[in-house]
mmCIF file of C-alpha atoms in Angstrom:
data_model
loop_
_atom_site.group_PDB
_atom_site.id
_atom_site.type_symbol
_atom_site.label_atom_id
_atom_site.label_comp_id
_atom_site.label_asym_id
_atom_site.label_seq_id
_atom_site.Cartn_x
_atom_site.Cartn_y
_atom_site.Cartn_z
ATOM 1 C CA MET A 8 -0.047 -0.063 -0.004
ATOM 2 C CA LEU A 9 1.715 3.221 -0.405
ATOM 3 C CA SER A 10 -1.421 5.152 -0.495
ATOM 4 C CA ASN A 11 -3.955 6.546 -2.815
ATOM 5 C CA ILE A 12 -2.085 9.840 -3.187
ATOM 6 C CA LYS A 13 -1.690 11.124 -6.682
ATOM 7 C CA VAL A 14 1.791 11.977 -8.186
ATOM 8 C CA SER A 15 0.608 15.607 -8.415
ATOM 9 C CA SER A 16 -0.273 15.407 -4.702
ATOM 10 C CA PHE A 17 3.355 14.040 -4.110
ATOM 11 C CA LYS A 18 4.635 17.040 -5.646
ATOM 12 C CA LYS A 19 2.201 19.463 -3.754
ATOM 13 C CA LEU A 20 3.868 17.955 -0.585
ATOM 14 C CA ILE A 21 7.371 18.518 -1.875
ATOM 15 C CA VAL A 22 6.833 22.263 -2.322
ATOM 16 C CA ALA A 23 4.873 22.680 1.026
ATOM 17 C CA THR A 24 6.418 24.676 3.584
ATOM 18 C CA SER A 25 7.116 22.986 6.827
ATOM 19 C CA VAL A 26 5.815 24.922 9.756
ATOM 20 C CA PRO A 27 7.750 24.459 13.087
ATOM 21 C CA LEU A 28 5.620 22.625 15.770
ATOM 22 C CA THR A 29 4.909 24.850 18.778
ATOM 23 C CA MET A 30 4.850 23.240 22.205
ATOM 24 C CA ALA A 31 3.224 24.640 25.224
ATOM 25 C CA PHE A 32 5.028 24.189 28.471
ATOM 26 C CA SER A 33 4.024 24.727 31.935
ATOM 27 C CA SER A 34 6.294 26.658 34.408
ATOM 28 C CA ILE A 35 7.543 23.151 35.750
ATOM 29 C CA GLY A 36 8.654 22.145 32.220
ATOM 30 C CA HIS A 37 5.886 19.546 31.437
ATOM 31 C CA ALA A 38 4.247 19.569 28.029
ATOM 32 C CA THR A 39 0.691 20.666 28.561
ATOM 33 C CA GLU A 40 -0.433 19.610 24.877
ATOM 34 C CA PRO A 41 -0.926 15.932 24.107
ATOM 35 C CA LEU A 42 1.352 14.215 21.485
ATOM 36 C CA LYS A 43 -0.641 14.439 18.083
ATOM 37 C CA ILE A 44 -0.459 11.594 15.854
ATOM 38 C CA ALA A 45 -2.127 11.406 12.267
ATOM 39 C CA TYR A 46 -3.401 8.032 11.245
ATOM 40 C CA SER A 47 -5.384 6.786 8.322
ATOM 41 C CA ASP A 48 -6.950 3.625 6.827
ATOM 42 C CA TRP A 49 -4.629 1.056 6.935
ATOM 43 C CA PRO A 50 -4.621 -2.117 9.131
ATOM 44 C CA GLY A 51 -1.147 -1.340 10.562
ATOM 45 C CA PHE A 52 -2.356 2.118 11.321
ATOM 46 C CA VAL A 53 -5.868 1.306 12.568
ATOM 47 C CA ALA A 54 -4.265 -1.125 14.908
ATOM 48 C CA TRP A 55 -3.706 1.701 17.186
ATOM 49 C CA GLN A 56 -7.463 2.126 17.694
ATOM 50 C CA VAL A 57 -7.254 -1.109 20.007
ATOM 51 C CA ALA A 58 -4.987 0.959 22.527
ATOM 52 C CA ILE A 59 -7.346 3.885 22.157
ATOM 53 C CA ASP A 60 -10.614 2.072 22.867
ATOM 54 C CA LYS A 61 -9.013 0.064 25.589
ATOM 55 C CA GLY A 62 -7.543 3.144 27.583
ATOM 56 C CA TRP A 63 -3.864 2.045 27.418
ATOM 57 C CA PHE A 64 -2.297 5.412 26.700
ATOM 58 C CA LYS A 65 -3.921 6.692 29.927
ATOM 59 C CA GLU A 66 -2.878 3.700 31.908
ATOM 60 C CA ALA A 67 0.723 4.463 30.927
ATOM 61 C CA GLY A 68 0.252 8.051 31.929
ATOM 62 C CA LEU A 69 0.791 9.142 28.261
ATOM 63 C CA ASP A 70 -1.348 12.214 26.899
ATOM 64 C CA VAL A 71 -1.778 11.425 23.166
ATOM 65 C CA LYS A 72 -4.351 12.331 20.592
ATOM 66 C CA PHE A 73 -4.725 10.275 17.293
ATOM 67 C CA GLU A 74 -6.245 12.248 14.616
ATOM 68 C CA TRP A 75 -8.039 10.676 11.542
ATOM 69 C CA PHE A 76 -7.291 11.654 8.099
ATOM 70 C CA ASP A 77 -7.365 10.487 4.656
ATOM 71 C CA TYR A 78 -4.041 9.169 3.811
ATOM 72 C CA GLY A 79 -2.733 12.135 1.767
ATOM 73 C CA ALA A 80 -4.307 14.572 4.186
ATOM 74 C CA SER A 81 -2.323 12.985 7.068
ATOM 75 C CA MET A 82 1.010 13.873 5.231
ATOM 76 C CA GLU A 83 -0.240 17.362 4.639
ATOM 77 C CA ALA A 84 -1.071 17.897 8.238
ATOM 78 C CA PHE A 85 2.273 16.683 9.272
ATOM 79 C CA THR A 86 4.009 19.006 6.681
ATOM 80 C CA ALA A 87 1.929 21.816 7.945
ATOM 81 C CA GLY A 88 3.072 21.179 11.617
ATOM 82 C CA LYS A 89 -0.586 20.362 12.692
ATOM 83 C CA VAL A 90 0.491 17.154 14.259
ATOM 84 C CA ASP A 91 3.811 15.811 15.949
ATOM 85 C CA ALA A 92 3.811 12.484 14.000
ATOM 86 C CA VAL A 93 2.305 10.680 11.032
ATOM 87 C CA LEU A 94 1.695 6.992 10.145
ATOM 88 C CA VAL A 95 2.928 6.466 6.495
ATOM 89 C CA THR A 96 4.945 4.008 4.344
ATOM 90 C CA ASN A 97 8.781 4.239 4.618
ATOM 91 C CA GLY A 98 8.867 5.604 1.079
ATOM 92 C CA ASP A 99 6.344 8.358 1.851
ATOM 93 C CA ALA A 100 8.118 9.324 4.983
ATOM 94 C CA LEU A 101 11.019 10.351 2.688
ATOM 95 C CA VAL A 102 8.504 12.235 0.541
ATOM 96 C CA VAL A 103 7.658 14.245 3.499
ATOM 97 C CA GLY A 104 11.147 15.021 4.542
ATOM 98 C CA SER A 105 12.180 15.970 1.018
ATOM 99 C CA GLY A 106 9.640 18.782 1.147
ATOM 100 C CA GLY A 107 11.264 20.413 4.203
ATOM 101 C CA ALA A 108 9.300 18.795 7.018
ATOM 102 C CA LYS A 109 12.054 17.165 9.038
ATOM 103 C CA ASN A 110 10.949 13.886 10.260
ATOM 104 C CA SER A 111 12.633 10.585 11.821
ATOM 105 C CA ILE A 112 11.325 7.072 11.415
ATOM 106 C CA VAL A 113 11.296 5.662 14.866
ATOM 107 C CA LEU A 114 8.826 2.690 14.754
ATOM 108 C CA ILE A 115 7.659 -0.091 12.389
ATOM 109 C CA THR A 116 4.135 -1.130 12.447
ATOM 110 C CA ASP A 117 3.999 -3.515 9.826
ATOM 111 C CA TYR A 118 4.945 -4.379 6.256
ATOM 112 C CA SER A 119 2.245 -5.191 3.415
ATOM 113 C CA ASN A 120 2.039 -8.962 3.258
ATOM 114 C CA GLY A 121 -0.296 -9.537 0.228
ATOM 115 C CA ASN A 122 -2.607 -6.383 0.394
ATOM 116 C CA ASP A 123 -0.838 -5.018 -2.695
ATOM 117 C CA MET A 124 -1.096 -7.052 -5.903
ATOM 118 C CA ILE A 125 -0.474 -7.290 -9.390
ATOM 119 C CA ILE A 126 -3.955 -8.570 -10.678
ATOM 120 C CA ALA A 127 -3.970 -10.212 -14.137
ATOM 121 C CA LYS A 128 -7.071 -10.844 -16.462
ATOM 122 C CA PRO A 129 -7.899 -14.413 -17.306
ATOM 123 C CA GLY A 130 -5.196 -16.387 -19.468
ATOM 124 C CA ILE A 131 -2.050 -14.597 -17.915
ATOM 125 C CA LYS A 132 -0.422 -16.697 -15.337
ATOM 126 C CA THR A 133 2.837 -15.024 -14.556
ATOM 127 C CA LEU A 134 4.676 -11.667 -14.779
ATOM 128 C CA LYS A 135 6.507 -12.977 -17.779
ATOM 129 C CA ASP A 136 3.120 -13.299 -19.746
ATOM 130 C CA LEU A 137 2.856 -9.464 -19.467
ATOM 131 C CA LYS A 138 5.613 -8.612 -21.921
ATOM 132 C CA GLY A 139 4.448 -6.395 -24.377
ATOM 133 C CA LYS A 140 1.033 -5.926 -22.525
ATOM 134 C CA LYS A 141 -0.646 -2.950 -21.033
ATOM 135 C CA ILE A 142 -0.673 -2.656 -17.039
ATOM 136 C CA GLY A 143 -2.632 -0.016 -15.378
ATOM 137 C CA THR A 144 -1.374 1.411 -11.954
ATOM 138 C CA GLU A 145 -1.207 4.857 -10.372
ATOM 139 C CA LEU A 146 2.355 5.930 -11.327
ATOM 140 C CA GLY A 147 4.607 6.942 -8.609
ATOM 141 C CA ILE A 148 3.024 4.905 -5.718
ATOM 142 C CA VAL A 149 4.029 1.568 -4.284
ATOM 143 C CA ASP A 150 1.973 -0.709 -6.604
ATOM 144 C CA HIS A 151 4.109 0.730 -9.242
ATOM 145 C CA LEU A 152 7.087 -0.030 -7.142
ATOM 146 C CA LEU A 153 5.880 -3.558 -6.497
ATOM 147 C CA LEU A 154 5.450 -4.062 -10.198
ATOM 148 C CA LEU A 155 8.826 -2.911 -11.020
ATOM 149 C CA TYR A 156 10.254 -5.232 -8.165
ATOM 150 C CA GLY A 157 8.339 -8.130 -9.521
ATOM 151 C CA LEU A 158 9.349 -7.570 -13.146
ATOM 152 C CA GLU A 159 12.980 -7.351 -12.032
ATOM 153 C CA LYS A 160 12.619 -10.782 -10.053
ATOM 154 C CA ALA A 161 11.178 -12.213 -13.263
ATOM 155 C CA GLY A 162 14.093 -11.117 -15.367
ATOM 156 C CA MET A 163 12.215 -8.085 -17.009
ATOM 157 C CA LYS A 164 12.295 -4.494 -17.064
ATOM 158 C CA GLU A 165 9.814 -1.551 -17.115
ATOM 159 C CA ALA A 166 10.279 -1.078 -21.067
ATOM 160 C CA ASP A 167 9.061 -4.653 -21.560
ATOM 161 C CA VAL A 168 5.494 -3.661 -20.669
ATOM 162 C CA THR A 169 3.524 -0.302 -21.342
ATOM 163 C CA LEU A 170 2.360 1.360 -18.059
ATOM 164 C CA VAL A 171 -1.025 3.138 -18.259
ATOM 165 C CA ASN A 172 -1.488 5.705 -15.498
ATOM 166 C CA THR A 173 -4.630 4.800 -13.745
ATOM 167 C CA LYS A 174 -6.025 5.996 -10.265
ATOM 168 C CA ILE A 175 -6.124 3.172 -7.737
ATOM 169 C CA ASN A 176 -9.934 3.495 -7.361
ATOM 170 C CA ASP A 177 -10.436 3.087 -11.153
ATOM 171 C CA THR A 178 -8.358 0.155 -11.653
ATOM 172 C CA PRO A 179 -11.085 -2.419 -11.342
ATOM 173 C CA GLN A 180 -13.198 -0.874 -13.850
ATOM 174 C CA ALA A 181 -10.271 -0.308 -16.218
ATOM 175 C CA LEU A 182 -9.402 -4.175 -15.972
ATOM 176 C CA ALA A 183 -13.172 -5.012 -16.571
ATOM 177 C CA ALA A 184 -13.073 -2.720 -19.789
ATOM 178 C CA GLY A 185 -10.755 -5.131 -21.388
ATOM 179 C CA ASP A 186 -7.803 -2.868 -22.722
ATOM 180 C CA LEU A 187 -5.545 -3.740 -19.799
ATOM 181 C CA SER A 188 -3.927 -7.072 -19.257
ATOM 182 C CA ALA A 189 -3.312 -6.418 -15.646
ATOM 183 C CA ILE A 190 -3.333 -3.726 -12.768
ATOM 184 C CA GLY A 191 -1.301 -2.881 -9.903
ATOM 185 C CA VAL A 192 -3.545 -2.395 -6.808
ATOM 186 C CA PHE A 193 -4.066 -2.564 -3.091
ATOM 187 C CA GLU A 194 -7.076 -3.409 -0.893
ATOM 188 C CA PRO A 195 -9.853 -2.760 -0.936
ATOM 189 C CA SER A 196 -9.673 -2.107 -4.778
ATOM 190 C CA ALA A 197 -8.013 -5.371 -5.236
ATOM 191 C CA SER A 198 -10.991 -7.362 -3.938
ATOM 192 C CA GLN A 199 -13.188 -5.242 -6.164
ATOM 193 C CA ALA A 200 -11.178 -6.116 -9.208
ATOM 194 C CA LEU A 201 -11.177 -9.948 -8.470
ATOM 195 C CA LYS A 202 -15.048 -9.692 -8.109
ATOM 196 C CA LEU A 203 -15.633 -7.670 -11.099
ATOM 197 C CA VAL A 204 -13.614 -9.739 -13.571
ATOM 198 C CA ALA A 205 -14.396 -13.402 -13.375
ATOM 199 C CA GLY A 206 -11.131 -15.398 -13.585
ATOM 200 C CA SER A 207 -8.773 -12.646 -12.617
ATOM 201 C CA LYS A 208 -6.158 -13.604 -10.136
ATOM 202 C CA PRO A 209 -3.107 -12.111 -8.394
ATOM 203 C CA ILE A 210 0.062 -13.191 -10.249
ATOM 204 C CA PHE A 211 2.448 -11.176 -7.769
ATOM 205 C CA THR A 212 1.868 -9.702 -4.305
ATOM 206 C CA SER A 213 3.682 -7.999 -1.659
ATOM 207 C CA ALA A 214 3.677 -11.286 0.399
ATOM 208 C CA GLN A 215 6.350 -12.327 -2.319
ATOM 209 C CA ALA A 216 8.434 -9.103 -1.400
ATOM 210 C CA PRO A 217 8.224 -9.005 2.443
ATOM 211 C CA GLY A 218 9.560 -5.703 3.542
ATOM 212 C CA LEU A 219 9.380 -3.779 0.378
ATOM 213 C CA ILE A 220 6.652 -1.823 1.622
ATOM 214 C CA TYR A 221 7.243 -1.088 5.367
ATOM 215 C CA ASP A 222 4.693 1.235 7.359
ATOM 216 C CA VAL A 223 6.128 3.221 9.954
ATOM 217 C CA LEU A 224 5.633 5.924 12.586
ATOM 218 C CA THR A 225 7.761 9.002 11.749
ATOM 219 C CA VAL A 226 8.084 11.945 14.043
ATOM 220 C CA ASN A 227 9.189 15.608 14.163
ATOM 221 C CA PRO A 228 12.760 15.586 15.613
ATOM 222 C CA SER A 229 11.992 18.585 17.666
ATOM 223 C CA SER A 230 9.151 16.737 19.394
ATOM 224 C CA LEU A 231 11.177 13.429 19.549
ATOM 225 C CA SER A 232 14.052 15.307 21.262
ATOM 226 C CA SER A 233 12.075 17.297 23.607
ATOM 227 C CA ARG A 234 9.570 14.830 24.659
ATOM 228 C CA LYS A 235 11.635 11.571 24.311
ATOM 229 C CA ALA A 236 10.322 9.910 27.519
ATOM 230 C CA GLU A 237 6.868 10.154 26.278
ATOM 231 C CA TRP A 238 7.461 8.836 22.854
ATOM 232 C CA LYS A 239 9.330 5.885 24.320
ATOM 233 C CA LYS A 240 6.054 4.996 26.116
ATOM 234 C CA LEU A 241 4.483 4.167 22.905
ATOM 235 C CA THR A 242 6.764 1.068 22.350
ATOM 236 C CA PRO A 243 5.405 -1.190 25.051
ATOM 237 C CA ILE A 244 1.849 -0.097 24.128
ATOM 238 C CA TRP A 245 2.486 -1.287 20.603
ATOM 239 C CA ASP A 246 3.728 -4.431 21.632
ATOM 240 C CA LYS A 247 0.501 -4.991 23.686
ATOM 241 C CA VAL A 248 -1.663 -4.030 20.670
ATOM 242 C CA VAL A 249 0.084 -6.633 18.438
ATOM 243 C CA ALA A 250 -0.365 -9.176 21.104
ATOM 244 C CA TYR A 251 -3.938 -8.493 21.650
ATOM 245 C CA ILE A 252 -4.729 -8.619 17.792
ATOM 246 C CA ASN A 253 -2.587 -11.730 17.234
ATOM 247 C CA ASP A 254 -4.081 -13.857 20.289
ATOM 248 C CA PRO A 255 -6.929 -16.143 19.207
ATOM 249 C CA LYS A 256 -8.701 -15.373 22.543
ATOM 250 C CA THR A 257 -8.833 -11.629 21.898
ATOM 251 C CA GLN A 258 -8.381 -11.136 18.156
ATOM 252 C CA PRO A 259 -12.424 -11.224 17.774
ATOM 253 C CA ASP A 260 -12.418 -8.171 20.025
ATOM 254 C CA ALA A 261 -9.545 -6.373 18.152
ATOM 255 C CA LEU A 262 -11.372 -7.018 14.963
ATOM 256 C CA LYS A 263 -14.566 -5.564 16.340
ATOM 257 C CA ILE A 264 -12.598 -2.378 17.245
ATOM 258 C CA MET A 265 -10.632 -2.137 13.979
ATOM 259 C CA SER A 266 -13.587 -3.057 11.668
ATOM 260 C CA ALA A 267 -15.762 -0.487 13.522
ATOM 261 C CA ARG A 268 -13.098 2.395 12.790
ATOM 262 C CA ASP A 269 -13.668 1.622 8.988
ATOM 263 C CA GLY A 270 -17.437 0.990 9.129
ATOM 264 C CA LEU A 271 -17.083 -2.704 8.193
ATOM 265 C CA THR A 272 -17.916 -5.918 9.799
ATOM 266 C CA PRO A 273 -15.163 -8.153 11.494
ATOM 267 C CA GLN A 274 -15.728 -10.682 8.829
ATOM 268 C CA GLU A 275 -15.009 -8.023 6.070
ATOM 269 C CA TYR A 276 -11.852 -6.826 7.755
ATOM 270 C CA ILE A 277 -10.240 -9.912 8.662
ATOM 271 C CA LYS A 278 -8.811 -10.433 5.133
ATOM 272 C CA PHE A 279 -7.088 -6.893 5.219
ATOM 273 C CA LEU A 280 -5.623 -7.928 8.374
ATOM 274 C CA LYS A 281 -4.203 -11.165 7.023
ATOM 275 C CA GLY A 282 -2.444 -9.121 4.351
ATOM 276 C CA THR A 283 -0.649 -7.195 6.814
ATOM 277 C CA LYS A 284 2.386 -8.409 8.778
ATOM 278 C CA LEU A 285 2.192 -6.717 12.343
ATOM 279 C CA HIS A 286 5.627 -6.188 13.831
ATOM 280 C CA THR A 287 6.284 -6.743 17.520
ATOM 281 C CA VAL A 288 8.846 -4.499 19.105
ATOM 282 C CA LYS A 289 11.269 -7.399 18.826
ATOM 283 C CA GLU A 290 10.632 -7.709 15.108
ATOM 284 C CA GLY A 291 10.848 -4.129 14.644
ATOM 285 C CA LYS A 292 13.987 -3.781 16.497
ATOM 286 C CA ALA A 293 15.576 -6.568 14.368
ATOM 287 C CA ALA A 294 14.417 -4.672 11.171
ATOM 288 C CA PHE A 295 16.121 -1.429 12.383
ATOM 289 C CA VAL A 296 19.657 -3.098 12.025
ATOM 290 C CA LYS A 297 21.454 -1.814 9.014
ATOM 291 C CA ALA A 298 21.553 -4.212 6.104
ATOM 292 C CA ASP A 299 21.311 -3.956 2.290
ATOM 293 C CA SER A 300 18.087 -6.152 2.178
ATOM 294 C CA LEU A 301 14.351 -6.065 2.581
ATOM 295 C CA LYS A 302 14.885 -7.480 6.119
ATOM 296 C CA SER A 303 16.214 -4.157 7.021
ATOM 297 C CA ILE A 304 14.362 -0.767 7.035
ATOM 298 C CA TYR A 305 17.543 0.824 5.780
ATOM 299 C CA GLY A 306 17.691 -1.464 2.760
ATOM 300 C CA SER A 307 14.102 -1.183 2.013
ATOM 301 C CA THR A 308 14.156 2.546 2.328
ATOM 302 C CA LYS A 309 17.036 2.765 0.030
ATOM 303 C CA ILE A 310 15.018 1.079 -2.550
ATOM 304 C CA SER A 311 12.015 3.544 -2.253
ATOM 305 C CA ASP A 312 14.586 6.349 -2.338
ATOM 306 C CA ASN A 313 15.961 5.217 -5.590
ATOM 307 C CA PHE A 314 12.053 4.792 -6.866
ATOM 308 C CA ASN A 315 11.185 8.253 -5.874
ATOM 309 C CA VAL A 316 14.095 9.923 -7.618
ATOM 310 C CA LYS A 317 13.622 7.946 -10.738
ATOM 311 C CA ASN A 318 10.037 8.892 -10.828
ATOM 312 C CA ALA A 319 10.654 12.623 -10.108
ATOM 313 C CA ILE A 320 8.724 12.387 -6.773
ATOM 314 C CA TYR A 321 11.748 14.400 -5.747
ATOM 315 C CA LYS A 322 15.119 15.249 -7.306
ATOM 316 C CA THR A 323 17.647 14.577 -4.600
ATOM 317 C CA PRO A 324 18.352 11.351 -2.923
ATOM 318 C CA GLN A 325 17.672 11.511 0.754
ATOM 319 C CA ASP A 326 20.027 10.505 3.585
ATOM 320 C CA ILE A 327 18.626 7.308 4.763
ATOM 321 C CA ASP A 328 20.769 7.350 7.938
ATOM 322 C CA LYS A 329 19.281 10.591 8.996
ATOM 323 C CA ALA A 330 15.918 9.627 8.206
ATOM 324 C CA ILE A 331 15.773 6.724 10.497
ATOM 325 C CA ASP A 332 16.317 6.916 14.330
ATOM 326 C CA PRO A 333 16.042 3.731 16.351
ATOM 327 C CA VAL A 334 15.800 5.622 19.623
ATOM 328 C CA LEU A 335 12.606 3.820 20.614
ATOM 329 C CA TYR A 336 13.957 0.543 20.305
ATOM 330 C CA LYS A 337 17.018 1.418 22.490
#
């Protein structure tokens, strides 16, 4: 999932002026404002709703306010200094940073584990069958990245196919129209396409590229520095959330909470959860070890950086080491 942001929206974010966050402090030095976190519709982000509804932040003595946005609007709120942190993909964290809104990736919530797909019409069984064919996806977002990654693994390159810029929400209808051989898409549009086009099927998904699309919490460095003790309280709470969602005994209640946030039934929501690999703190800490592979947030983010530059989402490669801060895992 990288979002349903249009490329034009990315460019809008690039030129946005970052407004410094203002913190209100009492005379004894304690922050009087809650930590503000922007979140949106993705299972790894909606998971925080469990902690919200269960009152776990208050139990930990943490004053935090989660503010709900559409994905693109959440990034804009962060660049405008309206929130202290935002939940985004690791590639989009770089987009935000390239536009002047300083930020630090501090926590992994998950990686896409099947929710992003390349779906082909009947008769096409593998990515190699797409050579010379038209593929629709929204250019500049992660399903474009997923397609390129898959093509490379299949011994192909972008020039071997014809890409048709198609808004994610329009991809099911575009595949049904018959002019496209495949689409790059994420849930829930993926399920819509599979229902709309009889015999269509995923021929490559993010489950085959684990770690290509990480979802992360990225924080304004000023807030992180001045309120580090508060931010560190998030780590054990996140572990508690993941345990509650994964435990068969408590998962039904977790699904009830998460699906209600989206206006869905638990039965409808569970398939989206299955396509998301939630990370415990231990798993997140392991991914924060530097390595040139998808098992590392550093290696994965470097791939996203190369993709962003190649597709003119921003011009200058970002400093990956500065964009990532393992402070919450220490």
